Every structure is written in C-alpha cells, then in structure tokens.
mmCIF file of C-alpha atoms and ligand atoms in Angstrom:
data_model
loop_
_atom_site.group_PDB
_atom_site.id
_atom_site.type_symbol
_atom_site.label_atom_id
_atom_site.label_comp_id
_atom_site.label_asym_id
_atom_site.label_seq_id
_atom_site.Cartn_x
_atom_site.Cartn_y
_atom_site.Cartn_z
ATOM 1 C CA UNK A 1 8.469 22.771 -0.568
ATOM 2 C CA UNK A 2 8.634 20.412 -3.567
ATOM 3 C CA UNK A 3 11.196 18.103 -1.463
ATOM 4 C CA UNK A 4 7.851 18.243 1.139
ATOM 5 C CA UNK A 5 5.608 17.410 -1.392
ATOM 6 C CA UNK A 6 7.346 14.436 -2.885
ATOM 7 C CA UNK A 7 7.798 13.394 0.609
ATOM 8 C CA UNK A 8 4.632 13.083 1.599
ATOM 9 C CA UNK A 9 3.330 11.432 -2.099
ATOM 10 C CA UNK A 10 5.788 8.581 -0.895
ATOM 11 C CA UNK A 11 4.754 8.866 2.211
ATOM 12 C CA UNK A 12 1.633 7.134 1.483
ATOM 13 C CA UNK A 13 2.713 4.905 -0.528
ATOM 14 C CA UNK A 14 3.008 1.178 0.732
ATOM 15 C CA UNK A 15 6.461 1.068 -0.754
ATOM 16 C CA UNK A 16 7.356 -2.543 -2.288
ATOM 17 C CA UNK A 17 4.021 -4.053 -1.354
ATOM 18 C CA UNK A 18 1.889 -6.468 -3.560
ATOM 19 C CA UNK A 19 -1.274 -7.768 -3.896
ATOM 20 C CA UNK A 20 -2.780 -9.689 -7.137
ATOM 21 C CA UNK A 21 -5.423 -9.333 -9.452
ATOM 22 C CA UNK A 22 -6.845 -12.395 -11.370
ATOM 23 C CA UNK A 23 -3.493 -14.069 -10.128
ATOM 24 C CA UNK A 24 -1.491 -11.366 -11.544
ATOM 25 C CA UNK A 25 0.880 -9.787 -8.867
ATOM 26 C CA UNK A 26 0.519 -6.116 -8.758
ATOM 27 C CA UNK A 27 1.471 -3.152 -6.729
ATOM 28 C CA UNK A 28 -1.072 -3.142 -3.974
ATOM 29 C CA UNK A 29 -1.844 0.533 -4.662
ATOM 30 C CA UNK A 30 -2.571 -0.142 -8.561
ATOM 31 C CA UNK A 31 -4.900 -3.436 -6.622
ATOM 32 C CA UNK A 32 -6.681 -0.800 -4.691
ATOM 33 C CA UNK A 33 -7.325 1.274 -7.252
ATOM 34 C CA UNK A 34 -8.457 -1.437 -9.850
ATOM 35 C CA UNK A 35 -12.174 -0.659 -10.534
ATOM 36 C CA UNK A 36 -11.033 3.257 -11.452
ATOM 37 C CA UNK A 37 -8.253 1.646 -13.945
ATOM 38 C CA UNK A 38 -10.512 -1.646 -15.286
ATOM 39 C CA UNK A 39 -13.107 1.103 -16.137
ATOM 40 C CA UNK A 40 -11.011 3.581 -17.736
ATOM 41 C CA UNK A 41 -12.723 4.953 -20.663
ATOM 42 C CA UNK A 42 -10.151 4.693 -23.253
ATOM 43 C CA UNK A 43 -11.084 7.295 -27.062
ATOM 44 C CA UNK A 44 -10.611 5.949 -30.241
ATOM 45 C CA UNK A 45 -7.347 8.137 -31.072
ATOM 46 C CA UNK A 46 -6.036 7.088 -27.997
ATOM 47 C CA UNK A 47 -2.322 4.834 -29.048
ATOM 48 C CA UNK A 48 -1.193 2.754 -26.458
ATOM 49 C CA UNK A 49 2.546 1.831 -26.259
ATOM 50 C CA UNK A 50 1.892 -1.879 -23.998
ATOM 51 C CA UNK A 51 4.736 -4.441 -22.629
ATOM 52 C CA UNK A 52 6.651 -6.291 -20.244
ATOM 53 C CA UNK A 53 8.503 -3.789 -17.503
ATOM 54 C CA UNK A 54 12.296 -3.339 -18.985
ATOM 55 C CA UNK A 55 11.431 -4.467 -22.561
ATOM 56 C CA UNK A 56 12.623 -1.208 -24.320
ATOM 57 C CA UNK A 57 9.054 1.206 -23.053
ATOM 58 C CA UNK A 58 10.525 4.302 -22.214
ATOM 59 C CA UNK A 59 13.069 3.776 -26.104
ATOM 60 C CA UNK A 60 9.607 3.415 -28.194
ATOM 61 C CA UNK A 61 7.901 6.106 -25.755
ATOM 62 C CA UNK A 62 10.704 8.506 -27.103
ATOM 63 C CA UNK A 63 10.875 7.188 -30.408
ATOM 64 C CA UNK A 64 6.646 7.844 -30.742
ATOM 65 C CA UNK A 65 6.492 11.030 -28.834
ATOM 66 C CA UNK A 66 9.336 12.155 -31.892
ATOM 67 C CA UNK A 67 7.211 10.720 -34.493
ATOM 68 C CA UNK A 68 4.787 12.782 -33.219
ATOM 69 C CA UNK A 69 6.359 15.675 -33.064
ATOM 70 C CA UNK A 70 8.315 15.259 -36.211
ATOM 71 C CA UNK A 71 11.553 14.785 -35.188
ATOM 72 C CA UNK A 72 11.114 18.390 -33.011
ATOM 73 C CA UNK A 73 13.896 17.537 -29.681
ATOM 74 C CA UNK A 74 12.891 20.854 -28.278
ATOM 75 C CA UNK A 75 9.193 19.565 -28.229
ATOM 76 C CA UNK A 76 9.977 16.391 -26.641
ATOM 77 C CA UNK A 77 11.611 17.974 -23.909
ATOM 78 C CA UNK A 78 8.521 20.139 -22.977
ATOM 79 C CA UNK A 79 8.258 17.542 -20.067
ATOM 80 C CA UNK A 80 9.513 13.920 -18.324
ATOM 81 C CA UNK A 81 8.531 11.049 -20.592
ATOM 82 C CA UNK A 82 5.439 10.007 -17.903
ATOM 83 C CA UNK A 83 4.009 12.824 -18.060
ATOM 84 C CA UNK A 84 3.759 13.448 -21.528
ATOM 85 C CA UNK A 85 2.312 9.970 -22.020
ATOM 86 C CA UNK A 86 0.531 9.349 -18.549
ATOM 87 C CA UNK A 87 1.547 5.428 -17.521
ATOM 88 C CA UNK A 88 -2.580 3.560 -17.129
ATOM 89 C CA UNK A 89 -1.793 1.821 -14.152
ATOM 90 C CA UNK A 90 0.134 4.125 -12.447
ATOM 91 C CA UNK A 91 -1.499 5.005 -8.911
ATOM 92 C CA UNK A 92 -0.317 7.674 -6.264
ATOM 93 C CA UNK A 93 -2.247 9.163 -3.396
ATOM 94 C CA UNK A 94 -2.282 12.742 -4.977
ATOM 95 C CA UNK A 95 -2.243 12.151 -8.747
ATOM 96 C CA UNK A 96 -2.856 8.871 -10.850
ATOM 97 C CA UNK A 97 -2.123 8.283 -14.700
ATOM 98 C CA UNK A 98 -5.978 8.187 -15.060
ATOM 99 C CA UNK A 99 -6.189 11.309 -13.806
ATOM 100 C CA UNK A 100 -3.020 12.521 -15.935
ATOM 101 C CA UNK A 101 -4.776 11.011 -19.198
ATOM 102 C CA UNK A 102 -8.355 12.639 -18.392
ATOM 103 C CA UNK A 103 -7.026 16.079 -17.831
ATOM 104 C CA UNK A 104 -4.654 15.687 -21.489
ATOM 105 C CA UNK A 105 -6.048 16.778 -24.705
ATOM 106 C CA UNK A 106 -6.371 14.327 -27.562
ATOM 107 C CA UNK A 107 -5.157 12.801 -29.373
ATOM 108 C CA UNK A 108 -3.444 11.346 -26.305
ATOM 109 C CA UNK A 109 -0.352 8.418 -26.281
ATOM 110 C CA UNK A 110 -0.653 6.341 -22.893
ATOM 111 C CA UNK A 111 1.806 3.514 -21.642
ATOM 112 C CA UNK A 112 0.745 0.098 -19.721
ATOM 113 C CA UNK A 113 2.303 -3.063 -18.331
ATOM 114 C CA UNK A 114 -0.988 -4.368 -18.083
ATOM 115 C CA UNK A 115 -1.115 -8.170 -19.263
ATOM 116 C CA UNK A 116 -3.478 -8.617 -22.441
ATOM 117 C CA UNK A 117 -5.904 -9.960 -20.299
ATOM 118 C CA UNK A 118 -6.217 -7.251 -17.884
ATOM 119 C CA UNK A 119 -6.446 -3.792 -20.538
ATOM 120 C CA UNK A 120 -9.457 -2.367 -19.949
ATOM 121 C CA UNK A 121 -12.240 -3.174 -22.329
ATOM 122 C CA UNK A 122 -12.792 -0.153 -23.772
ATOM 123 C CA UNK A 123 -9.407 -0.261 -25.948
ATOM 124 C CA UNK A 124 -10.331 -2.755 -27.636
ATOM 125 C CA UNK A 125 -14.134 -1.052 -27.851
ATOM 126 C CA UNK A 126 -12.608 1.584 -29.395
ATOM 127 C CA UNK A 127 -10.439 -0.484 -31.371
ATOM 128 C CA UNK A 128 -7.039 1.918 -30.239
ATOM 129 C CA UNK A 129 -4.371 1.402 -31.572
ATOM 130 C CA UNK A 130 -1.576 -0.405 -29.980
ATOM 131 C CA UNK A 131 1.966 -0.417 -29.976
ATOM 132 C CA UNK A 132 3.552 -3.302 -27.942
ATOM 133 C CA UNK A 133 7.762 -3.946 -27.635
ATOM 134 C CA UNK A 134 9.218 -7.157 -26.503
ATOM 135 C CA UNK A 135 12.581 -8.697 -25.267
ATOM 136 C CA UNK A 136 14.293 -11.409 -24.980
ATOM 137 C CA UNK A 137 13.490 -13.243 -21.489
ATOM 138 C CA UNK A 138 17.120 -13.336 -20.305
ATOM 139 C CA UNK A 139 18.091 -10.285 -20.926
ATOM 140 C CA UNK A 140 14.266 -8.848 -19.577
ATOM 141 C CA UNK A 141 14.991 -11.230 -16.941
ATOM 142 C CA UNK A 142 18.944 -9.049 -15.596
ATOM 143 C CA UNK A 143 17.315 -5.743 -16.185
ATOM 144 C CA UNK A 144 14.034 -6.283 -14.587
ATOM 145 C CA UNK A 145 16.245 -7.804 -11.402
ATOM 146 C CA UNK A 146 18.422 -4.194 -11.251
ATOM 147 C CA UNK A 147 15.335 -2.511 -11.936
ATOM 148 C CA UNK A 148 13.382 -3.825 -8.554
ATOM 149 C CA UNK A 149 16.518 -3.406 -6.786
ATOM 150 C CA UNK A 150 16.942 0.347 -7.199
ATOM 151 C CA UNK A 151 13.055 1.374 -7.073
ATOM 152 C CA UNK A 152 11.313 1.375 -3.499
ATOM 153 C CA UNK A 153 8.080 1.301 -5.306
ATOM 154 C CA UNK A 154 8.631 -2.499 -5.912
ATOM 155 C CA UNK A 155 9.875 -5.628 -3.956
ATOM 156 C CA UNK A 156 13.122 -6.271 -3.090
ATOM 157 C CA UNK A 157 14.550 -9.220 -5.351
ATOM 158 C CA UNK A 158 16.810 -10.313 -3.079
ATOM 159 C CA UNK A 159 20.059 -11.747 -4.306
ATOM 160 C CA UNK A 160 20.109 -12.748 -7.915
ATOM 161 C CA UNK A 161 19.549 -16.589 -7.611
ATOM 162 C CA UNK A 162 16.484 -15.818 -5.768
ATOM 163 C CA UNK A 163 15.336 -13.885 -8.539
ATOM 164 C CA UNK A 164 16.123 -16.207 -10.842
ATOM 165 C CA UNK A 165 13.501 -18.437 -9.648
ATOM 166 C CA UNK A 166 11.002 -16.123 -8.648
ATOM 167 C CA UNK A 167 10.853 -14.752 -12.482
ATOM 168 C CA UNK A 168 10.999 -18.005 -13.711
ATOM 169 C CA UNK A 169 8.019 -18.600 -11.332
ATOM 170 C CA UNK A 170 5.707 -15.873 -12.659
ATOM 171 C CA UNK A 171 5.819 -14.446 -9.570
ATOM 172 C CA UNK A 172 6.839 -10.861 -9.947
ATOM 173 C CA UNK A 173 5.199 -7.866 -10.857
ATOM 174 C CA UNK A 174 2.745 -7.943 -13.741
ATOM 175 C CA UNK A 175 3.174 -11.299 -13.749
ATOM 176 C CA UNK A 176 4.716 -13.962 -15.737
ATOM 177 C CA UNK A 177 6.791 -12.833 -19.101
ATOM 178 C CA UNK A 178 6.349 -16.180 -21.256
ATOM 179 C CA UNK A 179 1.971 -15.033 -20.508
ATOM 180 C CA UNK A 180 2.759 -11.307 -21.022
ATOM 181 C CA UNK A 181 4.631 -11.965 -24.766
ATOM 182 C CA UNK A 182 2.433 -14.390 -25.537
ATOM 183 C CA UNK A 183 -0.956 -12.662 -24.669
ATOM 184 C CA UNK A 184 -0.201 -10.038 -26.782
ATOM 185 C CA UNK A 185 1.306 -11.879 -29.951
ATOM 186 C CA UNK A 186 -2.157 -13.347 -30.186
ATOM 187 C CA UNK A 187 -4.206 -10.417 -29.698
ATOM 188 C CA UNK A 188 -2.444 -9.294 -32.996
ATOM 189 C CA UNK A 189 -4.358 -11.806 -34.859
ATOM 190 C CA UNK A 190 -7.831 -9.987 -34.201
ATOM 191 C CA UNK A 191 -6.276 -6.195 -33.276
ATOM 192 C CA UNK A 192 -4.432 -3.568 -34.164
ATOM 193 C CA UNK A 193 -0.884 -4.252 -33.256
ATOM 194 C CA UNK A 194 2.426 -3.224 -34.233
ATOM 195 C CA UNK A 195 4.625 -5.885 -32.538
ATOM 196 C CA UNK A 196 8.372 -4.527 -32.107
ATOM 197 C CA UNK A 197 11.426 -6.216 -30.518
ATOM 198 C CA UNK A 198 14.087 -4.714 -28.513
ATOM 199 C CA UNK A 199 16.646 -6.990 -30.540
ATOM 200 C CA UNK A 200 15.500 -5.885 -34.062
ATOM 201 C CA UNK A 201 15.401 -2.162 -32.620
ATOM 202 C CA UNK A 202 19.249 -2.525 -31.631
ATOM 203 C CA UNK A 203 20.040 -4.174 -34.565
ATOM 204 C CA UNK A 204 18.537 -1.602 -36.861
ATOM 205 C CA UNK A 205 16.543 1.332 -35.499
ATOM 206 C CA UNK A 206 16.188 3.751 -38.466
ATOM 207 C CA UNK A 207 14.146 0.134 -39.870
ATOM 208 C CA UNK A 208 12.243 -0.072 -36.644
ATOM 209 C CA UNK A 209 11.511 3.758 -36.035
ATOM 210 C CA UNK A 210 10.309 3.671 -39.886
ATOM 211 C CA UNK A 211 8.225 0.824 -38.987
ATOM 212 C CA UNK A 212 6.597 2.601 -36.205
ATOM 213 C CA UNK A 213 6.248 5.878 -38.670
ATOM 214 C CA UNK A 214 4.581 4.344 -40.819
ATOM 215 C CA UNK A 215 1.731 2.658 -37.966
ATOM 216 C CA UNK A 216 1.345 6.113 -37.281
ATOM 217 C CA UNK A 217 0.442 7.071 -40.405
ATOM 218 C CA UNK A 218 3.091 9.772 -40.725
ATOM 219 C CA UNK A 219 5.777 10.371 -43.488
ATOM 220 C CA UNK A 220 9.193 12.033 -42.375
ATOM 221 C CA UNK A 221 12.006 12.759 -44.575
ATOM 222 C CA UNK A 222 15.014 11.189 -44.160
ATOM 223 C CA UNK A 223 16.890 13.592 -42.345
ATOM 224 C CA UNK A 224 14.327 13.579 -39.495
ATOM 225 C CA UNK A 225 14.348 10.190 -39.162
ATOM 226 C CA UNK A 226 18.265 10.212 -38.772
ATOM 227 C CA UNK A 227 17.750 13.421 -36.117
ATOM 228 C CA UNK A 228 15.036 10.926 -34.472
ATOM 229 C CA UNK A 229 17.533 7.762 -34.225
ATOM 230 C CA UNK A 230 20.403 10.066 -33.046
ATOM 231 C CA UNK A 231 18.302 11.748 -30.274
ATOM 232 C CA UNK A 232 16.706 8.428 -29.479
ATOM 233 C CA UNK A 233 20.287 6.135 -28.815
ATOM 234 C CA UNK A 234 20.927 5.303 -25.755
ATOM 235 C CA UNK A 235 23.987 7.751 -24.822
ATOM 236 C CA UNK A 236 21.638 10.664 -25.747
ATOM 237 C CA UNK A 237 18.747 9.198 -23.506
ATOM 238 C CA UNK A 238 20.854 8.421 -20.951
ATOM 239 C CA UNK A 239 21.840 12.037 -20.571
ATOM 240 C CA UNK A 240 18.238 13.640 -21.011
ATOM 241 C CA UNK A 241 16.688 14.096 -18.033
ATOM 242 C CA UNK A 242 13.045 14.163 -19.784
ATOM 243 C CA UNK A 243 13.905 10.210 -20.471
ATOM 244 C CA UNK A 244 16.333 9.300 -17.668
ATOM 245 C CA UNK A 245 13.641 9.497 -14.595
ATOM 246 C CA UNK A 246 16.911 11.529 -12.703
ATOM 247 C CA UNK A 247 14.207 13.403 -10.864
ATOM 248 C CA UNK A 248 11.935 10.072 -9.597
ATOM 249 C CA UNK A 249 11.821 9.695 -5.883
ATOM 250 C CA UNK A 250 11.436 6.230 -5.917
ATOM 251 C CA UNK A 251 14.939 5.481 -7.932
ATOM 252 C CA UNK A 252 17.807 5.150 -6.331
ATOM 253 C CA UNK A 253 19.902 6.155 -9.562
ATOM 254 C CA UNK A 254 22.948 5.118 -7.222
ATOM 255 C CA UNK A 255 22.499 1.773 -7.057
ATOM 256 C CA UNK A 256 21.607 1.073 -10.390
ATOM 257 C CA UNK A 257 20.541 3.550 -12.858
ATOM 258 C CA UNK A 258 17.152 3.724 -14.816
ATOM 259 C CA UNK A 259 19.222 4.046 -18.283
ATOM 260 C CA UNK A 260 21.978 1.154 -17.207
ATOM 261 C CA UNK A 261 23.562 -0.554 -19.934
ATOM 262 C CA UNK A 262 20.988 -0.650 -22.837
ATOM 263 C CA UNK A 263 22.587 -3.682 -24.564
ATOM 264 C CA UNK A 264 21.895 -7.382 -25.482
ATOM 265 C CA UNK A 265 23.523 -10.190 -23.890
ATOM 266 C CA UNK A 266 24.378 -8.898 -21.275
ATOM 267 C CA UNK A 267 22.391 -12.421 -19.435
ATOM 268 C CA UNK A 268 25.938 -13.953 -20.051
ATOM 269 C CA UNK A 269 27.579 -12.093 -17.373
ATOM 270 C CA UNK A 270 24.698 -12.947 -14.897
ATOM 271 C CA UNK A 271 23.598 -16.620 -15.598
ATOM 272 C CA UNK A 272 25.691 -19.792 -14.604
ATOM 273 C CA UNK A 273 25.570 -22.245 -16.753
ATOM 274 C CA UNK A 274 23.162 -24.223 -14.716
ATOM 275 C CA UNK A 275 21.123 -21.322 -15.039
ATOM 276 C CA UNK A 276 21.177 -20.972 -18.720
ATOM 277 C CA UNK A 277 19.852 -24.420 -18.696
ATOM 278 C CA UNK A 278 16.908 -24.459 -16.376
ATOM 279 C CA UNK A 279 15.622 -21.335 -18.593
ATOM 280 C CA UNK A 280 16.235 -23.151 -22.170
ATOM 281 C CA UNK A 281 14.194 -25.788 -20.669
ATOM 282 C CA UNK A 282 11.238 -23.826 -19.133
ATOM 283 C CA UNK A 283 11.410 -21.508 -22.513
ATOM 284 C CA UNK A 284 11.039 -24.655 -24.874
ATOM 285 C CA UNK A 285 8.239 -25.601 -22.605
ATOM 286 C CA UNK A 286 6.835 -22.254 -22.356
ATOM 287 C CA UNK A 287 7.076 -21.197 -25.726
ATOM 288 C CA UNK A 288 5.895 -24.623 -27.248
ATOM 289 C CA UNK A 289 2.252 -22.940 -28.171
ATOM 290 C CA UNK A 290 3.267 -20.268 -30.184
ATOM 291 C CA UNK A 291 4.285 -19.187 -33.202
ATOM 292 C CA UNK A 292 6.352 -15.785 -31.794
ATOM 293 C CA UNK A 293 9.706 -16.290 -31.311
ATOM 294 C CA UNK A 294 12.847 -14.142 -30.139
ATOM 295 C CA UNK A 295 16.594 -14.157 -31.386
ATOM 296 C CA UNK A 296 18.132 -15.886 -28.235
ATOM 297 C CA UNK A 297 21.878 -16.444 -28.559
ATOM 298 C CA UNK A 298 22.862 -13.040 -28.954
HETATM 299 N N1 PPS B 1 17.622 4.233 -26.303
HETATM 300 C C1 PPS B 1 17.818 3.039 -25.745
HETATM 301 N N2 PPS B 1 18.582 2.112 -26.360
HETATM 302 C C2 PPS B 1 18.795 0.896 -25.801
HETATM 303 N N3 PPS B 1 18.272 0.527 -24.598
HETATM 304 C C3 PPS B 1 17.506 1.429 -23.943
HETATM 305 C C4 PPS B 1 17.244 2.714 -24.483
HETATM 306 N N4 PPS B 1 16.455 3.373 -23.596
HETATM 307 C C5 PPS B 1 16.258 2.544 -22.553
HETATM 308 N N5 PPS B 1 16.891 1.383 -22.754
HETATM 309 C C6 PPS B 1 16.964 0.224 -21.847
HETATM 310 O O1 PPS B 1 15.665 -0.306 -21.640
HETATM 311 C C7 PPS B 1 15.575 -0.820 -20.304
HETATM 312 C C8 PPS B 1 14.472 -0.084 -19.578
HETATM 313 O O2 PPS B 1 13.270 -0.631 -20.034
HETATM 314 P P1 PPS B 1 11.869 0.122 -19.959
HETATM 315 O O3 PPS B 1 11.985 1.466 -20.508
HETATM 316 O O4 PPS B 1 10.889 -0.822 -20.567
HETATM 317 O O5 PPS B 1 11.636 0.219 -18.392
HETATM 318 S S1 PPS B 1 10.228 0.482 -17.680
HETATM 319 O O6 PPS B 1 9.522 -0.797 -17.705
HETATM 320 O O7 PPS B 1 9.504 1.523 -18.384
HETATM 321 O O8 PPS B 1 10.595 0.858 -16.289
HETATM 322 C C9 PPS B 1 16.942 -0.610 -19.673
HETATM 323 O O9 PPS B 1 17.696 -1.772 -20.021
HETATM 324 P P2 PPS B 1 18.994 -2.268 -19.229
HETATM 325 O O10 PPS B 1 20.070 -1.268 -19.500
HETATM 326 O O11 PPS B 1 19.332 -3.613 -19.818
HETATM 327 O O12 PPS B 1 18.636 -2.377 -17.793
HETATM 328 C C10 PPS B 1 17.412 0.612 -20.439
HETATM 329 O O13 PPS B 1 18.798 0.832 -20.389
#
C-alpha cells in the first residue's frame, strides 16, 4: 500500500521538468505552486537553514536539529531529516513543505534553496533568523552534477562536459551559484546571518558546530558537543537512514548515492585542465564584486 502511495505521489509529478521564476530555473511544480510559497507566512522563531543544493544542507540540518536537541541521537532519529525540518520550496501533489511547516509546532527549523532574492518577504518581516552554508564552486559544481544524475525529480545533466557549461551558465536549478553565494553574503550586512562554509566545517567542525551553538543561543558542555561531531561525520550520516534519504523515491541510491564521498577536492578528479581554467577565469570575473571569498586550492 505504501509502495502504491509513493507511486502515485510520483506519478504526478512532471519528473525532471523546469520552468523559471524571475529568470531563476526551477522545478516546474515548485513554478506552479509559487504564489502559495512567495506568500508563506514565515513566525519570528522560525530559523531557516538557506543555500546552494549540495553545499553541506542536510550536515548543518543534522548538526542544528542536535543543537536543538542537545546532543539527544535518539531524538534526532524520531524522523527523516525533511520531515523534521519541512524543505520551503518543496512541492508534491499530496503534501508540500508549506503544508509540513503549517501543521509543525513552533518553534519550527525550515530548509530552502531559494536565491536571496526569491525568500519570501515575511522572513525578513519577521526578522528570522538565518543560517546559510556555502561551498566551494568546483567541488558544488561535481556533487551537484551526481546529484541531478541520480534524482528523477531534476534534469538529466547529461555527460559531464555538458554540465560543465550549463553550471557555468547559470542555467540549472535554483539558478546560478556565483548569484546564490553572493546574494546571501550581502544580505548579512543588514540581517541576521550566520554564514558557514563547507571547507571550514571539514577542516574543524567541533569550531563550526560551536559557532552554530552559540547563534542559537544554546550552551552545551563539551562532551555533547564531541557526541554531536561524532554523530554528525560523515560515516555516521552515511549509515543513518534519518539523514541518508535511503527511503526517497526519487533517488536512485544505485547510481550515485545521496551521502557520496563528503570530501574536498574531489573537482581534481573531474576537471581537465582546460576546465580548471575556463572556471578560474569566470570565478575572477564573477567574484570581482565581493568581498566573500572561498579557500580554492584544496
Ligand atoms: N556529515 C557530512 N560530512 C561531509 N560531507 C557531507 C556530510 N553530510 C553530507 N555531506 C555531503 O554534502 C553533499 C550533499 O549536500 P546537501 O546536503 O546540501 O544536498 S541537498 O542540496 O540537500 O540535496 C554531498 O557531497 P558529495 O559527497 O561531494 O556529493 C554529501 O556527501
């Protein structure tokens, strides 16, 4: 009966098709539904954990929901990590992340891949607070490409120097990165924002998950925070099926799984040099008008 179920969910779903909004390429069911999700009425203990799709989301979900629960695994594995935290933007035919968010209690912890530009108004009304993670565009650039290649909800990329140039283009789903990092870095200026990278969390994530505590306005000992990095590496995720989206009918886990490789520089085995070149260029170009910046020879 459940197998039916899912079945017919997918059913109606358009699976890989786009549309755009304000130029911004979306799934054409999250275009469809766009007035219900541009007037969504966010509260003002609402968090929001915001980025670019394969920039470390589902890590600092984890690493919040944890926070939140002080360091309590059992807790965190009451359910999968989207619905604990429904994902904005998210639209199906017999439930939406809307409707997941306006049936939770608060204080509730939503997710988006929304650029800045398209939230809806009413988090910044209700001045939310925001948590957004970054990563490096070549790296963001490999995993996004496995990513569209094992989910039926989005386009096929087609081989990998195809993809190359369509995310160089902007032309992939919730649009262009160097827009998406940069939208956000400046919204920090006027908002609240805790800006994380996926670098800096790899590098040292006890630093990062303090960082993140302390946004939250909690204070953990110690020893939870250790429990929270341990349960929150990327072996442990990998095997949790609340964090692993094992059970998502879209996935095809077979061809590449959700948790793949979970480390930097891992570009090198996918760009030629050629490659490595072109994006240099276009990031020097790209990047030219801002002040954020990412560690890029890794
Ligand atoms: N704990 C932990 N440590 C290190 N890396 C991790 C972790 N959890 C997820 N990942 C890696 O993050 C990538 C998935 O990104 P997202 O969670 O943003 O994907 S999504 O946009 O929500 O679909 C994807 O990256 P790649 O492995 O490079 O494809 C995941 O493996």
């Amino acid at each position: 009966k459940v197998e039916k179920k899912k079945e017919l969910e997918w059913a109606l779903i358009p699976p890989g098709e786009v549309s755009q909004v304000d130029g911004i390429v979306l799934e054409k069911n999250i275009c469809n539904s766009w007035d219900k999700i541009w007037n969504f009425e966010a509260k003002p203990d609402d968090l929001l954990i915001a980025s670019y799709p394969k920039a470390g989301t589902t890590w600092t979900q984890e690493i919040v929901d944890l926070i939140q629960n002080n360091g309590d695994i059992e807790k965190s594995k009451r359910a999968p990590i989207h619905l604990r935290q429904p994902f904005l933007e998210w639209v199906r035919t017999t439930n939406s992340g809307i409707d997941q968010a306006n049936a939770m209690p608060s204080p509730r912890t939503l997710k988006t891949h929304l650029p800045v530009q398209l939230l809806p108004p009413s988090f910044w009304e209700k001045n939310c607070k925001i948590i957004y993670v970054a990563r490096n565009v070549k790296d963001n650039m490999v995993s996004y490409y496995y990513f569209q290649k094992m989910n039926k909800g989005l386009p096929d990329p087609g081989s990998w120097d195809e993809y190359f140039e369509t995310f160089l283009s902007g032309k992939v789903v919730w649009g262009s990165w160097f827009d998406h990092v940069k939208g956000w870095w400046k919204k920090k200026e006027s908002h609240p924002i805790l800006y994380l990278f996926y670098e800096e969390m790899m590098k040292d994530p006890k630093r990062e998950i303090r960082k993140v505590m302390e946004f939250l306005g909690k204070n953990l000992k110690e020893e939870v925070l250790d429990k929270i990095v341990y349960n929150t590496s990327f072996d442990v995720m990998k095997r949790n099926p609340m964090t692993n989206y094992i059970n998502d009918v879209k996935m095809n886990h077979r061809l590449s799984p959700f948790m793949r490789k979970g480390v930097t520089g891992d570009w090198k085995n996918h760009f030629t040099e050629a490659q490595n070149k072109q994006l240099n260029e276009n990031y020097e170009k790209n990047m030219a008008d801002t002040s954020l910046s990412f560690c890029m020879e890794l």
